[in-house]
Short mmCIF file of N, CA and C in Angstrom, two decimals:
data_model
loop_
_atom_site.label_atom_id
_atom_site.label_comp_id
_atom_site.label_asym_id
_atom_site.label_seq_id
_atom_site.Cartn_x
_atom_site.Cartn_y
_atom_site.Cartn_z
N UNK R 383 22.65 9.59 101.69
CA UNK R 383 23.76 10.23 101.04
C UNK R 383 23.80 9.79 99.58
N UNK R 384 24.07 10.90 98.51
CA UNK R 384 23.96 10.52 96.95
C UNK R 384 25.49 10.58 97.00
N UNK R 385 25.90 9.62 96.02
CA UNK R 385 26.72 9.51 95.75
C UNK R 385 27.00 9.87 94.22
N UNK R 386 27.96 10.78 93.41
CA UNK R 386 28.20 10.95 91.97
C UNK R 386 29.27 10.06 91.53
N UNK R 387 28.79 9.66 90.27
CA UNK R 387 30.10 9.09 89.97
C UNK R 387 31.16 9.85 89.69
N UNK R 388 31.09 10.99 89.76
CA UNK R 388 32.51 12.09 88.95
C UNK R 388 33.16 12.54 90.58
N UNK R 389 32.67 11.89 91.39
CA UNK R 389 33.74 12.26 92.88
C UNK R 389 34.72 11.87 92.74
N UNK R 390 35.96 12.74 93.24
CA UNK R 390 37.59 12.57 93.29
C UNK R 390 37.96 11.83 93.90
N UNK R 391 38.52 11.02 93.88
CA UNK R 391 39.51 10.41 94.71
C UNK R 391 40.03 10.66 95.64
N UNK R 392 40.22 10.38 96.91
CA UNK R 392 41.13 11.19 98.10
C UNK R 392 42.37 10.75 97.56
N UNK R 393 43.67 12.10 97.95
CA UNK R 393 44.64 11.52 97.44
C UNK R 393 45.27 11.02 98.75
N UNK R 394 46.72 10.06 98.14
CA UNK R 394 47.27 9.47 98.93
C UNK R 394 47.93 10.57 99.75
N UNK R 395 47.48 10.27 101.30
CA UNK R 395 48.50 10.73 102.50
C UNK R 395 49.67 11.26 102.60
N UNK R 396 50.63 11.71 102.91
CA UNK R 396 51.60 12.31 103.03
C UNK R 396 51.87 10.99 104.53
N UNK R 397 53.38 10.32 104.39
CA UNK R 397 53.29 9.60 105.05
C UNK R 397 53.39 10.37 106.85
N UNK R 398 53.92 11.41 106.60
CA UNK R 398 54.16 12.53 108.09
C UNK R 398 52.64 12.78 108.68
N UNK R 399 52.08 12.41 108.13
CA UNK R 399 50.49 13.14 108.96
C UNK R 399 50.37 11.94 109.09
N UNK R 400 50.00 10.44 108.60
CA UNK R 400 49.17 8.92 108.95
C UNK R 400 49.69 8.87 110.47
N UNK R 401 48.49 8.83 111.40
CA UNK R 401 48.48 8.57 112.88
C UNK R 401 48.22 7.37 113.31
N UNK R 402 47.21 6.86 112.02
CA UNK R 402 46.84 5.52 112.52
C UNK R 402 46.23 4.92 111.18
N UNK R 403 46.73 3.95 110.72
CA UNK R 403 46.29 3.21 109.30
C UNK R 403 45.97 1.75 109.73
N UNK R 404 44.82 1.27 109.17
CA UNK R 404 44.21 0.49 108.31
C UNK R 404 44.83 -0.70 107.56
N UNK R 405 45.58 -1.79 108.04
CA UNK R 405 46.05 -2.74 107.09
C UNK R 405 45.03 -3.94 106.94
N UNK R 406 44.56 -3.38 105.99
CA UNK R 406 43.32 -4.47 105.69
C UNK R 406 43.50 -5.84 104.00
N UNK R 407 42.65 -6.90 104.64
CA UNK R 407 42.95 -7.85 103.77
C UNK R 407 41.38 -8.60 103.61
N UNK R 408 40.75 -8.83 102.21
CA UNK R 408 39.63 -9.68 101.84
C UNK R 408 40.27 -10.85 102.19
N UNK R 409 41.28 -11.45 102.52
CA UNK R 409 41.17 -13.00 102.74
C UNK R 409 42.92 -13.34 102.51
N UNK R 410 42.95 -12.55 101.53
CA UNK R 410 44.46 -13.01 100.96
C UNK R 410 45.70 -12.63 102.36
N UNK R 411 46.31 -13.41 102.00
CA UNK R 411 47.95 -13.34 103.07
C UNK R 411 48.57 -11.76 102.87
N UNK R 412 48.91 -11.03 104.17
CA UNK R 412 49.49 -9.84 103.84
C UNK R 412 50.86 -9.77 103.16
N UNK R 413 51.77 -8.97 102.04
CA UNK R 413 52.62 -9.08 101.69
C UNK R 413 53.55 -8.14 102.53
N UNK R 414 54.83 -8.21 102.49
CA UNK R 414 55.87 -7.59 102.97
C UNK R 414 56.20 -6.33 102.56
N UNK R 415 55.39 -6.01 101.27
CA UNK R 415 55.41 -5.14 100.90
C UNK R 415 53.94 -3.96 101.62
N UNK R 416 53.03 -4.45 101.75
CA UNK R 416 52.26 -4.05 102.25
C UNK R 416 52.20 -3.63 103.84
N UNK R 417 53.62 -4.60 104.30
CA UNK R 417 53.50 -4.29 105.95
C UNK R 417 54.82 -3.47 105.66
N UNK R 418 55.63 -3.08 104.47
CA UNK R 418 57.02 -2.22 104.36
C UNK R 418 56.34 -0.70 104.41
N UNK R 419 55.24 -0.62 103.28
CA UNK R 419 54.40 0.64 103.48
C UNK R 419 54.34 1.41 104.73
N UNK R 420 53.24 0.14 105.65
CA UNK R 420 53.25 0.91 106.66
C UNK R 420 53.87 1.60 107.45
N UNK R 421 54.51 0.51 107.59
CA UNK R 421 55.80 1.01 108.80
C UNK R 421 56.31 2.55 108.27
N UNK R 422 56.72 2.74 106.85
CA UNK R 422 57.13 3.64 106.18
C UNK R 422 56.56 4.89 106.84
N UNK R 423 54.97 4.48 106.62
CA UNK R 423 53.75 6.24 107.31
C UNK R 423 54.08 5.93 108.67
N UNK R 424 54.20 4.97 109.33
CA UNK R 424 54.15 5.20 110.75
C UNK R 424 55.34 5.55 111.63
N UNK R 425 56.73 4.76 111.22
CA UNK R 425 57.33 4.97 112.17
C UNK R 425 58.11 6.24 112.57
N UNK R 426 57.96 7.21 112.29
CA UNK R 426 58.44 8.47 112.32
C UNK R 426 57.27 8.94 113.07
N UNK R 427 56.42 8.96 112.85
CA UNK R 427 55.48 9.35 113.45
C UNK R 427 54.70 9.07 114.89
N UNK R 428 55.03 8.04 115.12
CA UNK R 428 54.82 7.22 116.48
C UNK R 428 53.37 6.67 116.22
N UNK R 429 53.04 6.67 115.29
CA UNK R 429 51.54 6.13 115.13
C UNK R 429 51.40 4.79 115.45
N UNK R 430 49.90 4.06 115.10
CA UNK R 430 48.89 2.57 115.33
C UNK R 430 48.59 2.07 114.24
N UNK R 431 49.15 0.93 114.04
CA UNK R 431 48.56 -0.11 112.97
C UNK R 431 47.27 -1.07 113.29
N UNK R 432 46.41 -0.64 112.53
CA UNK R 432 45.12 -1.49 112.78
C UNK R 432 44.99 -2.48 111.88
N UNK R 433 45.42 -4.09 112.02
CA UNK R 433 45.33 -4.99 111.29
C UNK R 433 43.79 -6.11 110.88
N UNK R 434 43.78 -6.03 109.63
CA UNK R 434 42.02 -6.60 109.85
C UNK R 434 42.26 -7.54 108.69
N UNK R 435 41.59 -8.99 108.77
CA UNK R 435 41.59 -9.59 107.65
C UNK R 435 40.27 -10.38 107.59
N UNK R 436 39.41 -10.03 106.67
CA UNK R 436 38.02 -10.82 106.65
C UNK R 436 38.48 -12.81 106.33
N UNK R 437 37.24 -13.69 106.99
CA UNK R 437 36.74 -14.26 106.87
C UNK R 437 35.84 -14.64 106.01
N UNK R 438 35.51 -15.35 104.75
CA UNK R 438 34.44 -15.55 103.90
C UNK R 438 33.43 -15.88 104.68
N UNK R 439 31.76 -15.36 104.72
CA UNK R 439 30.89 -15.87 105.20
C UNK R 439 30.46 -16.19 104.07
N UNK R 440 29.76 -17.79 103.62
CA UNK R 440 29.64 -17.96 102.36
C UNK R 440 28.19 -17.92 101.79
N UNK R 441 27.32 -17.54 102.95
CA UNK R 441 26.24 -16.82 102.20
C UNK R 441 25.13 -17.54 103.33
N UNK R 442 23.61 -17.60 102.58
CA UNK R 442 22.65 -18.23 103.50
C UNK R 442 21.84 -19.61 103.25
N UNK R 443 21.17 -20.15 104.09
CA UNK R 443 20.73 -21.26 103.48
C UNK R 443 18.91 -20.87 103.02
N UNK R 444 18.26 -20.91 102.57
CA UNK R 444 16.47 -20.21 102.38
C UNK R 444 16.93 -19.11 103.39
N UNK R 445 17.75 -18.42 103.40
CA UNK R 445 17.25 -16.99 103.63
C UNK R 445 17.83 -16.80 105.30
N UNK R 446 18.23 -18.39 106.13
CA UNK R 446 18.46 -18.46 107.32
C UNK R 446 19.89 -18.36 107.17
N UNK R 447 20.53 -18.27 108.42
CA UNK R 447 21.87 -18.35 108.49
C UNK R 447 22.20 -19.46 108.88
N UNK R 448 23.01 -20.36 108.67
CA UNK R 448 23.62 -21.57 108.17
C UNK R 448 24.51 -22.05 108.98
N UNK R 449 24.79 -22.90 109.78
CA UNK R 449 26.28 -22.94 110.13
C UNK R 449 27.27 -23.36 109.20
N UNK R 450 26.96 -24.36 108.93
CA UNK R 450 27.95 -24.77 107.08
C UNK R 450 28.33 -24.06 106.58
N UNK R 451 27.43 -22.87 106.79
CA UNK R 451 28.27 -21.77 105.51
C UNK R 451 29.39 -20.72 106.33
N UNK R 452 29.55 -20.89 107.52
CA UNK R 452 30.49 -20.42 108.05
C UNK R 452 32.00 -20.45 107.87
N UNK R 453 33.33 -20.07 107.87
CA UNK R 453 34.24 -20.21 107.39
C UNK R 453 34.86 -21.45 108.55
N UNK R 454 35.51 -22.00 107.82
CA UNK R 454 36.06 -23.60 108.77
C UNK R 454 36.83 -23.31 109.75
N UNK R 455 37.18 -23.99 110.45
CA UNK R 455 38.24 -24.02 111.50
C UNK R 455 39.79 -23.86 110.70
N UNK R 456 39.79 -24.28 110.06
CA UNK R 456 41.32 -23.88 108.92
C UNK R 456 41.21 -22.66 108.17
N UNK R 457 40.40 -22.16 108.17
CA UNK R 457 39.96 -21.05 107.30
C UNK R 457 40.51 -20.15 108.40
N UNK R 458 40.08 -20.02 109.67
CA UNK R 458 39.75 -19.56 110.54
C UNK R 458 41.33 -19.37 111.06
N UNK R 459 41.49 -20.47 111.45
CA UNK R 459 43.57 -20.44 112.13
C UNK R 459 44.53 -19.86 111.17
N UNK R 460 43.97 -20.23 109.94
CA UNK R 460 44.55 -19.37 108.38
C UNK R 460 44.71 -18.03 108.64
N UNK R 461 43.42 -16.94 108.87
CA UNK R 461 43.37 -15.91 108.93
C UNK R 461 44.12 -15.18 110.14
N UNK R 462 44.13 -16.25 111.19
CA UNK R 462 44.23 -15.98 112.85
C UNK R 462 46.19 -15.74 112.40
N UNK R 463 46.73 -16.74 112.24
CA UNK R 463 47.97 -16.49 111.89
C UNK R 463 48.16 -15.61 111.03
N UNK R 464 47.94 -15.16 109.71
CA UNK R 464 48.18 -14.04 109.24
C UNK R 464 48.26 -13.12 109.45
N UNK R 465 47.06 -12.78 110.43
CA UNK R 465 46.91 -11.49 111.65
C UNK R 465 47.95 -11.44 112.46
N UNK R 466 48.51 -12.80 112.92
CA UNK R 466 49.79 -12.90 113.93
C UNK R 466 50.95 -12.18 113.13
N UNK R 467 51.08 -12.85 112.20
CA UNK R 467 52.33 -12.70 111.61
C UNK R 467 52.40 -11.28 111.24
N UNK R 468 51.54 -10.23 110.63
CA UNK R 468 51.62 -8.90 110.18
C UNK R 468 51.88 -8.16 111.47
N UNK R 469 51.22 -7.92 112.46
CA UNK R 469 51.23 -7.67 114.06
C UNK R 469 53.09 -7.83 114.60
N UNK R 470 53.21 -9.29 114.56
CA UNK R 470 54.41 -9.41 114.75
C UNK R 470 55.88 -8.54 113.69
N UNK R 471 55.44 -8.40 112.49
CA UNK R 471 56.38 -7.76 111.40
C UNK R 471 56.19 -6.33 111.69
N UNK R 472 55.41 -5.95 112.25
CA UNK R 472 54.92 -4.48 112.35
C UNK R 472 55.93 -4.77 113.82
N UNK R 473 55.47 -4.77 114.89
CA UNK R 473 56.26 -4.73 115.98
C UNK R 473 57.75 -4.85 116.29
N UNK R 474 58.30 -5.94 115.11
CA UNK R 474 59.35 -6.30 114.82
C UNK R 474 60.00 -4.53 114.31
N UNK R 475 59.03 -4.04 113.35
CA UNK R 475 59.89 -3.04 112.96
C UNK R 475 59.42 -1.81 113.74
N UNK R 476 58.85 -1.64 115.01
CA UNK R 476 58.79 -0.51 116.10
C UNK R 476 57.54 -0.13 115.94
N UNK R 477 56.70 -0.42 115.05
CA UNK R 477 55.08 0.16 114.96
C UNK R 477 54.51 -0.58 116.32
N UNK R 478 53.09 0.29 116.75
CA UNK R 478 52.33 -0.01 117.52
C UNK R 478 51.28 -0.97 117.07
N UNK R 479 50.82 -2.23 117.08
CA UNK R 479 49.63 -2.93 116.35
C UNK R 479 48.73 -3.37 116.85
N UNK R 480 47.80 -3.92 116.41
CA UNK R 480 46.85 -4.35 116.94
C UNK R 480 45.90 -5.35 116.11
N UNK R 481 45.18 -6.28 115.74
CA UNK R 481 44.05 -6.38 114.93
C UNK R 481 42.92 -7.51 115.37
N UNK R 482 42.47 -7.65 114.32
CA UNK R 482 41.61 -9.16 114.51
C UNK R 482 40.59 -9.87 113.03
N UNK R 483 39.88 -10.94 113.18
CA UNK R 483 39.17 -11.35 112.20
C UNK R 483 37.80 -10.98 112.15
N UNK R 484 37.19 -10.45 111.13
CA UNK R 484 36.04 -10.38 110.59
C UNK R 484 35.49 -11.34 110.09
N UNK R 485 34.26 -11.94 109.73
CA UNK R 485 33.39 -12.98 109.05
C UNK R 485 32.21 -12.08 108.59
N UNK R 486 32.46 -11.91 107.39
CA UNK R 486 31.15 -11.34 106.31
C UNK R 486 31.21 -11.60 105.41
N UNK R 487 29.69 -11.33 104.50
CA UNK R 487 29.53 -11.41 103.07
C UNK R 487 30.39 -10.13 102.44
N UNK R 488 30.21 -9.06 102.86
CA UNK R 488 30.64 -7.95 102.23
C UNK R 488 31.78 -7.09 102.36
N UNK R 489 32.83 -7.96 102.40
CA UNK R 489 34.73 -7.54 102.96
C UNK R 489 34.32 -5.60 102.52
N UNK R 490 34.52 -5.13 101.74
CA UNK R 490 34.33 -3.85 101.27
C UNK R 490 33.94 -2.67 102.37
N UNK R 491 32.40 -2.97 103.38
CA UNK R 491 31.68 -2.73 103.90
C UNK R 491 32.35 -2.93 105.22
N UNK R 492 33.20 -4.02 105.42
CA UNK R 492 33.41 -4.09 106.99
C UNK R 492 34.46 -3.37 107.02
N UNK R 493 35.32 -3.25 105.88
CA UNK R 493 36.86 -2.65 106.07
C UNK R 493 36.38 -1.54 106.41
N UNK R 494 35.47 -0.55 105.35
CA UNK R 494 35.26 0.96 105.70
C UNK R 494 34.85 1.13 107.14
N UNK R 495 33.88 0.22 107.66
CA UNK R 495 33.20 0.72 108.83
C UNK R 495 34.47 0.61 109.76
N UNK R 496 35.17 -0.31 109.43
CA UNK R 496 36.34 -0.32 110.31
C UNK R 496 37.53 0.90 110.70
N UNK R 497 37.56 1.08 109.38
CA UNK R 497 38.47 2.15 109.41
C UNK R 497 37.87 3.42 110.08
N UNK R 498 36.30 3.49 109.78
CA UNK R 498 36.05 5.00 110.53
C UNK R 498 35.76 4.80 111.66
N UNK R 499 35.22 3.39 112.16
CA UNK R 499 34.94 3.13 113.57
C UNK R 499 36.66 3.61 114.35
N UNK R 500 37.72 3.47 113.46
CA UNK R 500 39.45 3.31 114.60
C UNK R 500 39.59 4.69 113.95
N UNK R 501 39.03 5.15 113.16
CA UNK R 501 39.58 7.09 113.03
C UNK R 501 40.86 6.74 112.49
N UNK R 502 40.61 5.66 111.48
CA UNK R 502 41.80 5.68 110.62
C UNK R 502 42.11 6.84 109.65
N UNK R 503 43.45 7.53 109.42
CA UNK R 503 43.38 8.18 108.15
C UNK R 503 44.00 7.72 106.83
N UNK R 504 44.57 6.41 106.85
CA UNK R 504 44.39 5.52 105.49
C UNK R 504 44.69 4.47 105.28
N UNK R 505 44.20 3.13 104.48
CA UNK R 505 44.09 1.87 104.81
C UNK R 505 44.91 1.44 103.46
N UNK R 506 45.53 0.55 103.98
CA UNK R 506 46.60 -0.09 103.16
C UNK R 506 45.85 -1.68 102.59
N UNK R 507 45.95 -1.73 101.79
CA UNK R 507 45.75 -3.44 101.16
C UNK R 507 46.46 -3.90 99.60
N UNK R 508 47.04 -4.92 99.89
CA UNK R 508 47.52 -6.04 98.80
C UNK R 508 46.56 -6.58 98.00
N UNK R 509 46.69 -5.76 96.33
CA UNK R 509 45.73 -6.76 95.28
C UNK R 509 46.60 -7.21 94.12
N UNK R 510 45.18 -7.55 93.68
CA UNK R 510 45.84 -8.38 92.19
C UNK R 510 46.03 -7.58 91.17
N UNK R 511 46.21 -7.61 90.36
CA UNK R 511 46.14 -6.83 88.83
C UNK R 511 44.60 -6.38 88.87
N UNK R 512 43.86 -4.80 87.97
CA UNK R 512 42.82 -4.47 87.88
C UNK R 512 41.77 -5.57 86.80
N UNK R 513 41.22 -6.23 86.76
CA UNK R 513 40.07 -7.18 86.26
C UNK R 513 39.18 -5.80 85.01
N UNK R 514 38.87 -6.44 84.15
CA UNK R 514 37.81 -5.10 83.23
C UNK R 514 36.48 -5.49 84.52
N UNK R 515 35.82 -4.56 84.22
CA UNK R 515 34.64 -4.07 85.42
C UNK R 515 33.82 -5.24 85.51
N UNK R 516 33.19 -5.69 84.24
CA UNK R 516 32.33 -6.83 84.63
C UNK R 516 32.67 -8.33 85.35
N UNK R 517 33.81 -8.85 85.11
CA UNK R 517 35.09 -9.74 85.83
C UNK R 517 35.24 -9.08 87.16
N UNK R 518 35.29 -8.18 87.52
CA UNK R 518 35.90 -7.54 89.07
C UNK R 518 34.72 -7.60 89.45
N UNK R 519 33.26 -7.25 88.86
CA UNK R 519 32.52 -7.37 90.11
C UNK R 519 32.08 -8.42 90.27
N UNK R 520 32.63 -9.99 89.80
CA UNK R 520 32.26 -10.78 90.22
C UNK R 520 33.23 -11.61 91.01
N UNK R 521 34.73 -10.98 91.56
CA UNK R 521 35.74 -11.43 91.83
C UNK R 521 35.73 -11.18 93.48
N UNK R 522 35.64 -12.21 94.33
CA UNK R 522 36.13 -11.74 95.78
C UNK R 522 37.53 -10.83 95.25
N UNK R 523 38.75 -11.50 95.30
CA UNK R 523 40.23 -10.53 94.77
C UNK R 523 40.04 -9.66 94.77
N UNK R 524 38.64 -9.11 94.17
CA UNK R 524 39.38 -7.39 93.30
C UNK R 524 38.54 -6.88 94.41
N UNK R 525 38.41 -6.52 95.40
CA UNK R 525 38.07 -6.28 96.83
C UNK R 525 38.35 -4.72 96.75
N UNK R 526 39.65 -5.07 96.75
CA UNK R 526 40.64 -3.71 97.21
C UNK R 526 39.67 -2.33 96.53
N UNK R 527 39.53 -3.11 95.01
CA UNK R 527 39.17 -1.90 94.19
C UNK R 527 38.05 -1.25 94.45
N UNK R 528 37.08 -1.88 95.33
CA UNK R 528 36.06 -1.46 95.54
C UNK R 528 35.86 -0.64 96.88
N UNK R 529 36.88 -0.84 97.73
CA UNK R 529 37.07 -0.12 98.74
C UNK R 529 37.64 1.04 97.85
N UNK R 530 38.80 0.86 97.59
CA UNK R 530 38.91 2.50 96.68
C UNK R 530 37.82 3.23 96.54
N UNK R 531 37.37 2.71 95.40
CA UNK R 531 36.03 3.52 94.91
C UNK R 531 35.00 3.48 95.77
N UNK R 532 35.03 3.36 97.31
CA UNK R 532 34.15 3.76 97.95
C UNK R 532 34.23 4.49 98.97
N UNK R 533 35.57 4.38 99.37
CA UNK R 533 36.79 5.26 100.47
C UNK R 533 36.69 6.99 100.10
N UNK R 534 36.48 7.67 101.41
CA UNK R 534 36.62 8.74 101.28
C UNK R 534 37.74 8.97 102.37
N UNK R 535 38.61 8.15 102.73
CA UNK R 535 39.93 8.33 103.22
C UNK R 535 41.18 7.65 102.16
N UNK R 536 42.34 8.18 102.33
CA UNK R 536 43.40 7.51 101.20
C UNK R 536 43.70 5.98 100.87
N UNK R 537 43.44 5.35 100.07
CA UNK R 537 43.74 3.75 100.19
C UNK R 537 44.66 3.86 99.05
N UNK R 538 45.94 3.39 100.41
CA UNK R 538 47.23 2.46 99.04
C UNK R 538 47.03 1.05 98.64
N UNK R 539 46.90 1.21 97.17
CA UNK R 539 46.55 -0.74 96.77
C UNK R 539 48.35 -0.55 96.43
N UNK R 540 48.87 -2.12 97.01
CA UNK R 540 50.10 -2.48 96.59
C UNK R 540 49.75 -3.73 95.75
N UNK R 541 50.16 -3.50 94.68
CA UNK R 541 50.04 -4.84 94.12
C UNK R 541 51.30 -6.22 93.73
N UNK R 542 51.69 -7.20 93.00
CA UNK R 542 52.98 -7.57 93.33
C UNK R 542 54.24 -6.96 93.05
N UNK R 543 54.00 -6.21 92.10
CA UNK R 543 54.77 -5.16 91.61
C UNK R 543 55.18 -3.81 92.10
N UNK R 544 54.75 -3.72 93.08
CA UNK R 544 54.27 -2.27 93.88
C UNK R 544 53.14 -1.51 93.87
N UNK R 545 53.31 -0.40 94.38
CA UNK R 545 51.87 0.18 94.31
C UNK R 545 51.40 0.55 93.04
N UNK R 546 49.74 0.56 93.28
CA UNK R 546 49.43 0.69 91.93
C UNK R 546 48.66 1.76 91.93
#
C-alpha cells in the first residue's frame, strides 16, 4: 500500500455513530478528560470501551532479545493499575470496558493493529503539546501524533487543555 502525503485526515466521529472506541495510551496515565470524552461517544449509544496502554520494550541486546530490556515489574503494576483505574471510571460512568497491556518497541503500530483487530471506529488518547517534527520524531510523548498521521479511523488527541 502507497501511501501520499496529501491524504486527508479522517474526520472526527459524530459521537451518535462511535460503537466501540479505542482508549489508547504510549505509557502515560489516562486523564479524566480523556475517559470524559469517551463516555461522552458512548453512553447514549450503548457502546465498548477498549482500553490499551503500551509497555516500553526497550530495545535489543546484538540483535537478540534481552530480558533486561524488558519493562520492570513496577513499570508493569504501573501500567496494570492505570488500565484498572480507566476500566473502573468508564464503568463507574455506565460504559461497557474492557482492556489490557502491550510491551513493544513501536506503541504507534500496536495501537492501530489494535484498533482494527476490535473494529474500533475511533481511538481516543492524551498528549502533550505538538513538538516541531524533528523533536517529535525522536520523542516516545508525541506518540499520539503519529498515530494520527497514520490512522485511517478518527483519533481525538486531548491534550491538557482539551482537545487539540
Amino acid at each position: 500500500m502507497i501511501r501520499t502525503l496529501f491524504r486527508r485526515s479522517p474526520q472526527a466521529c459524530d459521537p451518535q455513530v462511535a460503537q466501540r472506541v479505542l482508549i489508547a495510551s504510549e505509557g502515560r496515565r489516562f486523564s479524566a478528560d480523556v475517559i470524559e470524552t469517551a463516555v461522552r461517544m458512548l453512553r447514549d449509544g450503548g457502546g465498548q470501551a477498549r482500553v490499551l496502554t503500551i509497555a516500553r520494550l526497550w530495545g535489543t541486546s546484538f540483535g537478540l532479545p534481552n530480558p533486561g530490556l524488558r519493562p520492570s515489574k513496577s513499570e508493569m503494576a504501573e501500567q496494570q493499575d492505570n488500565v484498572h483505574w480507566a476500566i473502573g471510571e468508564l464503568e463507574k460512568a455506565g460504559v461497557d470496558a474492557d482492556g489490557h497491556i502491550v510491551t513493544t518497541r513501536n506503541p504507534g503500530k500496536s495501537i492501530l493493529n489494535e484498533a482494527r483487530r476490535q473494529n474500533c471506529r475511533a481511538i481516543i488518547m492524551g498528549t502533550d503539546p505538538k513538538r516541531p517534527w524533528l523533536i517529535r520524531s525522536m520523542m516516545w510523548s508525541q506518540e499520539p501524533y503519529r498515530v494520527l498521521a497514520r490512522a485511517h479511523i478518527p483519533v481525538h488527541l486531548i491534550g491538557p487543555s482539551g482537545p487539540i
